[in-house]
Short mmCIF file of N, CA and C and ligand atoms in Angstrom, two decimals:
data_model
loop_
_atom_site.label_atom_id
_atom_site.label_comp_id
_atom_site.label_asym_id
_atom_site.label_seq_id
_atom_site.Cartn_x
_atom_site.Cartn_y
_atom_site.Cartn_z
N MET A 30 101.38 60.55 133.12
CA MET A 30 102.10 61.12 131.97
C MET A 30 102.38 60.04 130.92
N VAL A 31 102.12 60.37 129.67
CA VAL A 31 102.38 59.41 128.59
C VAL A 31 103.89 59.22 128.44
N ASP A 32 104.30 57.99 128.15
CA ASP A 32 105.73 57.69 128.13
C ASP A 32 106.18 57.15 126.78
N LEU A 33 107.04 57.90 126.10
CA LEU A 33 107.64 57.41 124.84
C LEU A 33 109.15 57.34 124.97
N VAL A 34 109.63 57.19 126.21
CA VAL A 34 111.08 57.24 126.41
C VAL A 34 111.81 56.00 125.89
N SER A 35 111.06 54.90 125.73
CA SER A 35 111.77 53.69 125.32
C SER A 35 112.12 53.70 123.83
N SER A 36 111.48 54.56 123.03
CA SER A 36 111.88 54.63 121.62
C SER A 36 112.63 55.94 121.37
N VAL A 37 113.73 55.82 120.65
CA VAL A 37 114.50 57.03 120.33
C VAL A 37 113.84 57.71 119.12
N LEU A 38 113.15 58.80 119.38
CA LEU A 38 112.41 59.50 118.32
C LEU A 38 113.10 60.78 117.88
N VAL A 39 113.97 61.30 118.74
CA VAL A 39 114.65 62.56 118.44
C VAL A 39 116.16 62.36 118.52
N GLY A 40 116.84 62.71 117.46
CA GLY A 40 118.31 62.69 117.46
C GLY A 40 118.81 64.07 117.82
N ILE A 41 119.74 64.12 118.77
CA ILE A 41 120.37 65.41 119.13
C ILE A 41 121.84 65.28 118.72
N VAL A 42 122.25 66.06 117.75
CA VAL A 42 123.61 65.96 117.23
C VAL A 42 124.33 67.26 117.51
N VAL A 43 125.55 67.16 118.02
CA VAL A 43 126.34 68.37 118.29
C VAL A 43 127.67 68.27 117.54
N GLY A 44 128.19 69.45 117.20
CA GLY A 44 129.41 69.50 116.40
C GLY A 44 130.67 69.25 117.19
N SER A 45 130.58 69.38 118.51
CA SER A 45 131.77 69.21 119.34
C SER A 45 131.33 68.91 120.77
N LYS A 46 132.20 68.24 121.52
CA LYS A 46 131.92 68.01 122.94
C LYS A 46 131.72 69.34 123.66
N SER A 47 132.35 70.39 123.13
CA SER A 47 132.23 71.69 123.79
C SER A 47 130.81 72.26 123.69
N ASP A 48 129.98 71.68 122.82
CA ASP A 48 128.59 72.12 122.71
C ASP A 48 127.68 71.44 123.73
N LEU A 49 128.18 70.41 124.37
CA LEU A 49 127.31 69.59 125.24
C LEU A 49 126.69 70.35 126.41
N PRO A 50 127.44 71.23 127.09
CA PRO A 50 126.80 71.92 128.22
C PRO A 50 125.51 72.67 127.82
N VAL A 51 125.50 73.23 126.62
CA VAL A 51 124.28 73.90 126.14
C VAL A 51 123.24 72.87 125.70
N MET A 52 123.67 71.88 124.93
CA MET A 52 122.71 70.99 124.29
C MET A 52 122.14 69.93 125.22
N GLU A 53 122.78 69.73 126.38
CA GLU A 53 122.21 68.79 127.34
C GLU A 53 120.82 69.24 127.81
N LYS A 54 120.56 70.54 127.69
CA LYS A 54 119.23 71.05 128.09
C LYS A 54 118.14 70.51 127.15
N ALA A 55 118.52 70.25 125.90
CA ALA A 55 117.54 69.66 124.98
C ALA A 55 117.20 68.24 125.42
N LYS A 56 118.21 67.50 125.79
CA LYS A 56 118.01 66.12 126.26
C LYS A 56 117.16 66.11 127.54
N GLU A 57 117.52 67.00 128.47
CA GLU A 57 116.78 67.06 129.74
C GLU A 57 115.31 67.39 129.51
N THR A 58 115.06 68.31 128.58
CA THR A 58 113.67 68.73 128.32
C THR A 58 112.88 67.60 127.67
N LEU A 59 113.53 66.87 126.75
CA LEU A 59 112.84 65.73 126.12
C LEU A 59 112.58 64.63 127.15
N ASP A 60 113.54 64.45 128.06
CA ASP A 60 113.32 63.47 129.15
C ASP A 60 112.11 63.87 129.98
N GLU A 61 112.05 65.18 130.27
CA GLU A 61 110.94 65.69 131.08
C GLU A 61 109.60 65.49 130.37
N LEU A 62 109.62 65.60 129.04
CA LEU A 62 108.39 65.42 128.26
C LEU A 62 108.15 63.94 127.92
N ARG A 63 109.05 63.08 128.41
CA ARG A 63 108.93 61.62 128.26
C ARG A 63 109.02 61.18 126.79
N ILE A 64 109.97 61.80 126.07
CA ILE A 64 110.21 61.43 124.66
C ILE A 64 111.64 60.92 124.55
N GLY A 65 111.83 59.76 123.97
CA GLY A 65 113.15 59.16 123.86
C GLY A 65 114.04 59.94 122.89
N SER A 66 115.30 60.11 123.29
CA SER A 66 116.24 60.82 122.42
C SER A 66 117.64 60.24 122.62
N GLU A 67 118.51 60.58 121.68
CA GLU A 67 119.92 60.16 121.79
C GLU A 67 120.78 61.37 121.48
N VAL A 68 121.99 61.39 122.06
CA VAL A 68 122.92 62.50 121.81
C VAL A 68 124.15 61.95 121.10
N LYS A 69 124.52 62.56 119.98
CA LYS A 69 125.70 62.15 119.21
C LYS A 69 126.61 63.35 118.98
N VAL A 70 127.90 63.12 119.04
CA VAL A 70 128.87 64.18 118.76
C VAL A 70 129.52 63.88 117.43
N MET A 71 129.33 64.76 116.46
CA MET A 71 130.00 64.61 115.15
C MET A 71 129.98 65.95 114.44
N SER A 72 131.05 66.26 113.80
CA SER A 72 131.19 67.57 113.18
C SER A 72 131.00 67.49 111.67
N ALA A 73 130.28 68.46 111.14
CA ALA A 73 130.08 68.52 109.69
C ALA A 73 131.41 68.65 108.96
N HIS A 74 132.39 69.24 109.63
CA HIS A 74 133.68 69.49 108.97
C HIS A 74 134.72 68.43 109.30
N ARG A 75 134.69 67.95 110.56
CA ARG A 75 135.71 66.98 110.97
C ARG A 75 135.29 65.54 110.70
N ASN A 76 133.99 65.30 110.64
CA ASN A 76 133.48 63.93 110.43
C ASN A 76 132.37 63.93 109.37
N PRO A 77 132.65 64.45 108.18
CA PRO A 77 131.56 64.61 107.20
C PRO A 77 130.89 63.30 106.79
N ASP A 78 131.66 62.22 106.71
CA ASP A 78 131.06 60.94 106.28
C ASP A 78 130.12 60.39 107.35
N GLU A 79 130.54 60.56 108.60
CA GLU A 79 129.70 60.09 109.72
C GLU A 79 128.38 60.87 109.77
N VAL A 80 128.49 62.18 109.56
CA VAL A 80 127.30 63.04 109.57
C VAL A 80 126.36 62.62 108.43
N SER A 81 126.93 62.39 107.28
CA SER A 81 126.13 62.01 106.11
C SER A 81 125.42 60.67 106.36
N ALA A 82 126.13 59.71 106.94
CA ALA A 82 125.54 58.38 107.21
C ALA A 82 124.45 58.50 108.27
N TYR A 83 124.70 59.28 109.31
CA TYR A 83 123.70 59.43 110.37
C TYR A 83 122.40 60.02 109.80
N ALA A 84 122.55 61.06 109.01
CA ALA A 84 121.37 61.72 108.44
C ALA A 84 120.66 60.79 107.45
N GLY A 85 121.45 60.12 106.63
CA GLY A 85 120.87 59.24 105.61
C GLY A 85 120.10 58.07 106.19
N ASN A 86 120.50 57.62 107.39
CA ASN A 86 119.85 56.46 108.03
C ASN A 86 118.86 56.86 109.12
N ALA A 87 118.73 58.17 109.37
CA ALA A 87 117.94 58.63 110.53
C ALA A 87 116.50 58.12 110.49
N GLU A 88 115.87 58.24 109.35
CA GLU A 88 114.45 57.87 109.27
C GLU A 88 114.28 56.37 109.44
N GLN A 89 115.09 55.58 108.77
CA GLN A 89 114.93 54.12 108.92
C GLN A 89 115.34 53.65 110.31
N ASN A 90 116.09 54.46 111.03
CA ASN A 90 116.43 54.14 112.41
C ASN A 90 115.34 54.59 113.39
N GLY A 91 114.25 55.12 112.86
CA GLY A 91 113.11 55.44 113.72
C GLY A 91 113.04 56.87 114.21
N LEU A 92 114.02 57.69 113.83
CA LEU A 92 113.98 59.08 114.27
C LEU A 92 112.84 59.82 113.56
N GLU A 93 112.27 60.79 114.24
CA GLU A 93 111.20 61.60 113.65
C GLU A 93 111.61 63.07 113.51
N VAL A 94 112.59 63.48 114.26
CA VAL A 94 113.12 64.85 114.21
C VAL A 94 114.60 64.78 114.55
N VAL A 95 115.38 65.69 113.97
CA VAL A 95 116.79 65.80 114.37
C VAL A 95 117.04 67.23 114.84
N ILE A 96 117.64 67.35 116.02
CA ILE A 96 118.06 68.65 116.55
C ILE A 96 119.58 68.72 116.40
N CYS A 97 120.07 69.82 115.86
CA CYS A 97 121.52 69.96 115.67
C CYS A 97 122.01 71.22 116.38
N GLY A 98 123.03 71.08 117.19
CA GLY A 98 123.64 72.24 117.84
C GLY A 98 125.08 72.38 117.39
N ALA A 99 125.41 73.56 116.89
CA ALA A 99 126.80 73.80 116.48
C ALA A 99 127.10 75.29 116.57
N GLY A 100 128.39 75.57 116.75
CA GLY A 100 128.81 76.97 116.84
C GLY A 100 129.70 77.36 115.69
N MET A 101 130.09 78.63 115.68
CA MET A 101 131.00 79.22 114.68
C MET A 101 130.44 79.03 113.25
N ALA A 102 131.22 78.41 112.35
CA ALA A 102 130.72 78.15 110.99
C ALA A 102 129.81 76.92 111.09
N ALA A 103 128.60 77.14 111.57
CA ALA A 103 127.72 76.03 112.00
C ALA A 103 126.99 75.43 110.81
N HIS A 104 127.60 74.45 110.18
CA HIS A 104 127.02 73.82 109.00
C HIS A 104 126.37 72.48 109.30
N LEU A 105 126.38 72.08 110.57
CA LEU A 105 125.90 70.74 110.92
C LEU A 105 124.42 70.55 110.58
N ALA A 106 123.58 71.48 111.00
CA ALA A 106 122.14 71.33 110.75
C ALA A 106 121.87 71.30 109.24
N GLY A 107 122.54 72.16 108.50
CA GLY A 107 122.33 72.20 107.06
C GLY A 107 122.81 70.92 106.38
N ALA A 108 123.95 70.41 106.86
CA ALA A 108 124.49 69.17 106.27
C ALA A 108 123.54 68.01 106.53
N ILE A 109 122.93 67.99 107.71
CA ILE A 109 121.99 66.91 108.03
C ILE A 109 120.71 67.10 107.22
N ALA A 110 120.22 68.33 107.15
CA ALA A 110 118.99 68.60 106.39
C ALA A 110 119.15 68.21 104.92
N ALA A 111 120.37 68.32 104.42
CA ALA A 111 120.63 67.98 103.01
C ALA A 111 120.46 66.49 102.73
N ARG A 112 120.54 65.67 103.81
CA ARG A 112 120.54 64.21 103.64
C ARG A 112 119.31 63.51 104.17
N THR A 113 118.31 64.28 104.65
CA THR A 113 117.11 63.64 105.17
C THR A 113 115.90 64.52 104.90
N GLU A 114 114.73 63.87 104.80
CA GLU A 114 113.48 64.63 104.68
C GLU A 114 112.84 64.86 106.04
N LEU A 115 113.47 64.34 107.09
CA LEU A 115 112.95 64.61 108.44
C LEU A 115 113.10 66.08 108.76
N PRO A 116 112.22 66.61 109.63
CA PRO A 116 112.42 68.00 110.06
C PRO A 116 113.70 68.14 110.87
N VAL A 117 114.46 69.19 110.58
CA VAL A 117 115.73 69.44 111.27
C VAL A 117 115.62 70.79 111.99
N ILE A 118 115.95 70.77 113.26
CA ILE A 118 115.93 72.00 114.08
C ILE A 118 117.38 72.36 114.40
N GLY A 119 117.74 73.61 114.14
CA GLY A 119 119.11 74.04 114.37
C GLY A 119 119.21 74.94 115.61
N VAL A 120 120.21 74.66 116.43
CA VAL A 120 120.50 75.51 117.59
C VAL A 120 121.87 76.15 117.38
N PRO A 121 121.91 77.45 117.10
CA PRO A 121 123.21 78.11 116.98
C PRO A 121 123.83 78.24 118.38
N ILE A 122 125.09 77.85 118.50
CA ILE A 122 125.75 77.89 119.82
C ILE A 122 126.62 79.15 119.90
N LYS A 123 126.53 79.81 121.04
CA LYS A 123 127.29 81.04 121.26
C LYS A 123 128.79 80.74 121.33
N SER A 124 129.57 81.55 120.66
CA SER A 124 131.03 81.41 120.77
C SER A 124 131.59 82.68 121.39
N SER A 125 132.83 82.59 121.89
CA SER A 125 133.39 83.77 122.56
C SER A 125 133.77 84.86 121.55
N ASP A 126 134.06 84.48 120.32
CA ASP A 126 134.52 85.48 119.35
C ASP A 126 133.40 86.37 118.82
N LEU A 127 132.34 85.75 118.28
CA LEU A 127 131.28 86.54 117.63
C LEU A 127 129.93 86.40 118.34
N GLY A 128 129.93 85.79 119.48
CA GLY A 128 128.73 85.78 120.32
C GLY A 128 127.56 84.96 119.81
N GLY A 129 127.79 84.16 118.77
CA GLY A 129 126.70 83.31 118.29
C GLY A 129 126.07 83.83 117.00
N MET A 130 126.36 85.08 116.65
CA MET A 130 125.80 85.62 115.40
C MET A 130 126.33 84.83 114.20
N ASP A 131 127.58 84.39 114.30
CA ASP A 131 128.18 83.56 113.24
C ASP A 131 127.37 82.27 113.04
N ALA A 132 127.11 81.59 114.15
CA ALA A 132 126.38 80.32 114.07
C ALA A 132 124.92 80.55 113.68
N LEU A 133 124.34 81.64 114.18
CA LEU A 133 122.94 81.94 113.85
C LEU A 133 122.78 82.09 112.33
N LEU A 134 123.63 82.90 111.74
CA LEU A 134 123.50 83.12 110.29
C LEU A 134 123.84 81.86 109.50
N SER A 135 124.84 81.12 109.96
CA SER A 135 125.22 79.88 109.25
C SER A 135 124.09 78.86 109.30
N THR A 136 123.33 78.87 110.39
CA THR A 136 122.27 77.87 110.56
C THR A 136 120.98 78.28 109.86
N VAL A 137 120.65 79.56 109.98
CA VAL A 137 119.32 79.99 109.51
C VAL A 137 119.27 80.25 108.01
N GLN A 138 120.39 80.62 107.41
CA GLN A 138 120.36 81.08 106.02
C GLN A 138 120.47 79.93 105.03
N MET A 139 119.50 79.03 105.10
CA MET A 139 119.52 77.87 104.22
C MET A 139 118.92 78.20 102.85
N PRO A 140 119.38 77.52 101.82
CA PRO A 140 118.80 77.78 100.50
C PRO A 140 117.37 77.22 100.40
N THR A 141 116.59 77.81 99.52
CA THR A 141 115.21 77.37 99.30
C THR A 141 115.16 75.87 99.01
N GLY A 142 114.27 75.19 99.69
CA GLY A 142 114.08 73.76 99.47
C GLY A 142 114.70 72.89 100.53
N VAL A 143 115.63 73.44 101.30
CA VAL A 143 116.30 72.64 102.35
C VAL A 143 116.28 73.45 103.66
N PRO A 144 115.11 73.49 104.30
CA PRO A 144 115.01 74.35 105.49
C PRO A 144 115.62 73.74 106.74
N VAL A 145 116.07 74.63 107.62
CA VAL A 145 116.42 74.26 108.99
C VAL A 145 115.61 75.19 109.90
N ALA A 146 114.79 74.61 110.75
CA ALA A 146 113.99 75.42 111.70
C ALA A 146 114.93 75.89 112.79
N THR A 147 115.31 77.15 112.72
CA THR A 147 116.37 77.66 113.60
C THR A 147 115.77 78.36 114.82
N VAL A 148 116.24 77.96 115.99
CA VAL A 148 115.80 78.61 117.23
C VAL A 148 116.86 79.63 117.65
N ALA A 149 116.65 80.26 118.79
CA ALA A 149 117.55 81.32 119.25
C ALA A 149 118.95 80.77 119.56
N VAL A 150 119.91 81.67 119.63
CA VAL A 150 121.27 81.29 120.06
C VAL A 150 121.17 80.63 121.44
N ASN A 151 121.75 79.43 121.53
CA ASN A 151 121.71 78.61 122.75
C ASN A 151 120.29 78.17 123.14
N GLY A 152 119.37 78.18 122.17
CA GLY A 152 117.96 77.86 122.47
C GLY A 152 117.66 76.37 122.49
N ALA A 153 118.45 75.63 123.21
CA ALA A 153 118.31 74.16 123.22
C ALA A 153 116.97 73.71 123.79
N LYS A 154 116.50 74.42 124.79
CA LYS A 154 115.23 74.03 125.42
C LYS A 154 114.07 74.20 124.41
N ASN A 155 114.05 75.34 123.75
CA ASN A 155 112.98 75.55 122.76
C ASN A 155 113.09 74.55 121.61
N ALA A 156 114.31 74.18 121.25
CA ALA A 156 114.47 73.17 120.19
C ALA A 156 113.80 71.86 120.62
N ALA A 157 113.96 71.51 121.87
CA ALA A 157 113.36 70.26 122.38
C ALA A 157 111.84 70.36 122.39
N ILE A 158 111.33 71.52 122.80
CA ILE A 158 109.87 71.68 122.85
C ILE A 158 109.29 71.64 121.43
N LEU A 159 109.97 72.29 120.50
CA LEU A 159 109.52 72.25 119.10
C LEU A 159 109.57 70.82 118.57
N ALA A 160 110.62 70.11 118.90
CA ALA A 160 110.72 68.70 118.48
C ALA A 160 109.56 67.89 119.06
N ALA A 161 109.24 68.14 120.31
CA ALA A 161 108.13 67.42 120.95
C ALA A 161 106.81 67.74 120.25
N GLN A 162 106.64 68.98 119.85
CA GLN A 162 105.41 69.37 119.15
C GLN A 162 105.31 68.67 117.79
N ILE A 163 106.45 68.47 117.14
CA ILE A 163 106.46 67.75 115.86
C ILE A 163 106.14 66.27 116.10
N VAL A 164 106.79 65.70 117.10
CA VAL A 164 106.54 64.29 117.45
C VAL A 164 105.06 64.08 117.80
N ALA A 165 104.46 65.07 118.45
CA ALA A 165 103.06 64.95 118.89
C ALA A 165 102.08 64.85 117.73
N ASN A 166 102.49 65.27 116.54
CA ASN A 166 101.59 65.12 115.39
C ASN A 166 101.35 63.65 115.08
N LYS A 167 102.40 62.84 115.24
CA LYS A 167 102.26 61.40 114.99
C LYS A 167 101.82 60.64 116.25
N HIS A 168 102.14 61.22 117.41
CA HIS A 168 101.81 60.57 118.69
C HIS A 168 100.99 61.57 119.52
N PRO A 169 99.71 61.75 119.16
CA PRO A 169 98.92 62.81 119.80
C PRO A 169 98.86 62.68 121.32
N GLU A 170 99.07 61.48 121.84
CA GLU A 170 99.02 61.29 123.29
C GLU A 170 100.06 62.14 124.02
N ILE A 171 101.15 62.49 123.30
CA ILE A 171 102.22 63.26 123.93
C ILE A 171 101.78 64.73 124.15
N LYS A 172 100.68 65.12 123.50
CA LYS A 172 100.18 66.49 123.69
C LYS A 172 99.81 66.75 125.15
N GLU A 173 99.41 65.70 125.84
CA GLU A 173 99.08 65.85 127.27
C GLU A 173 100.32 66.31 128.04
N ASN A 174 101.48 65.75 127.70
CA ASN A 174 102.71 66.14 128.38
C ASN A 174 103.06 67.59 128.07
N LEU A 175 102.82 67.98 126.81
CA LEU A 175 103.10 69.37 126.43
C LEU A 175 102.15 70.33 127.16
N LYS A 176 100.90 69.92 127.29
CA LYS A 176 99.94 70.77 128.01
C LYS A 176 100.36 70.91 129.47
N GLY A 177 100.81 69.81 130.05
CA GLY A 177 101.28 69.84 131.44
C GLY A 177 102.48 70.77 131.59
N TYR A 178 103.35 70.74 130.60
CA TYR A 178 104.54 71.60 130.62
C TYR A 178 104.13 73.08 130.59
N ARG A 179 103.14 73.40 129.75
CA ARG A 179 102.65 74.79 129.66
C ARG A 179 102.04 75.24 130.99
N ILE A 180 101.33 74.33 131.63
CA ILE A 180 100.70 74.68 132.92
C ILE A 180 101.80 74.99 133.94
N LYS A 181 102.87 74.19 133.91
CA LYS A 181 104.00 74.44 134.82
C LYS A 181 104.64 75.80 134.53
N LEU A 182 104.77 76.10 133.22
CA LEU A 182 105.36 77.38 132.80
C LEU A 182 104.53 78.55 133.36
N ALA A 183 103.21 78.44 133.20
CA ALA A 183 102.32 79.51 133.67
C ALA A 183 102.46 79.67 135.18
N GLY A 184 102.61 78.56 135.87
CA GLY A 184 102.78 78.59 137.32
C GLY A 184 104.02 79.36 137.73
N GLY A 185 105.06 79.27 136.90
CA GLY A 185 106.32 79.93 137.22
C GLY A 185 106.29 81.45 137.11
N THR A 186 105.23 81.99 136.49
CA THR A 186 105.17 83.44 136.31
C THR A 186 104.52 84.13 137.51
N LYS A 187 103.98 83.35 138.41
CA LYS A 187 103.27 83.97 139.55
C LYS A 187 104.22 84.19 140.71
C1 LIG B 21 131.83 73.95 115.90
O1 LIG B 21 132.93 74.64 116.32
C2 LIG B 21 131.34 73.21 117.10
O2 LIG B 21 129.96 73.00 116.99
C3 LIG B 21 131.70 74.11 118.25
O3 LIG B 21 130.62 74.92 118.65
C4 LIG B 21 132.80 74.97 117.68
C5 LIG B 21 134.10 74.79 118.40
O4 LIG B 21 134.45 73.43 118.40
P1 LIG B 21 135.68 72.89 119.23
O5 LIG B 21 136.89 73.54 118.65
O6 LIG B 21 135.41 73.29 120.68
O7 LIG B 21 135.68 71.40 119.06
O8 LIG B 21 132.12 73.08 114.86
#
């Protein structure tokens, strides 16, 4: 298996520690695909300067994709997308009040010109796979790991 774990290529940012149980699946999936990632906790609303600095420096820090998980009024992915040209993937997190529809709409309804590639509510695993597919454009060797993952998936249906 090709190994890119030593370089942090994917940033995983969550709006709260309470998002970690869902978003750890993104980290686990990237580990499984042998792609280096880091997890950061910062809120678009509670830590706006930190979010802005992280996004503004993401590319020069070597990141190639940013995954953002947030719930409720989920502005984290949009705030990050506003500050970087890197692809940003948004994971709306389910909340007990509105079941994730709040976060889904907050994440997906971006204005023209500043997209966030939004996956399903709590879709952390798919966010990681999509991130890996983006990373694989620059590191085609990682496609072997993705192919292996698909073969495992097919095996699970039997
Ligand atoms: C959002 O508000 C976070 O992403 C989280 O999903 C939700 C609740 O945050 P906490 O009150 O648990 O910190 O900003």
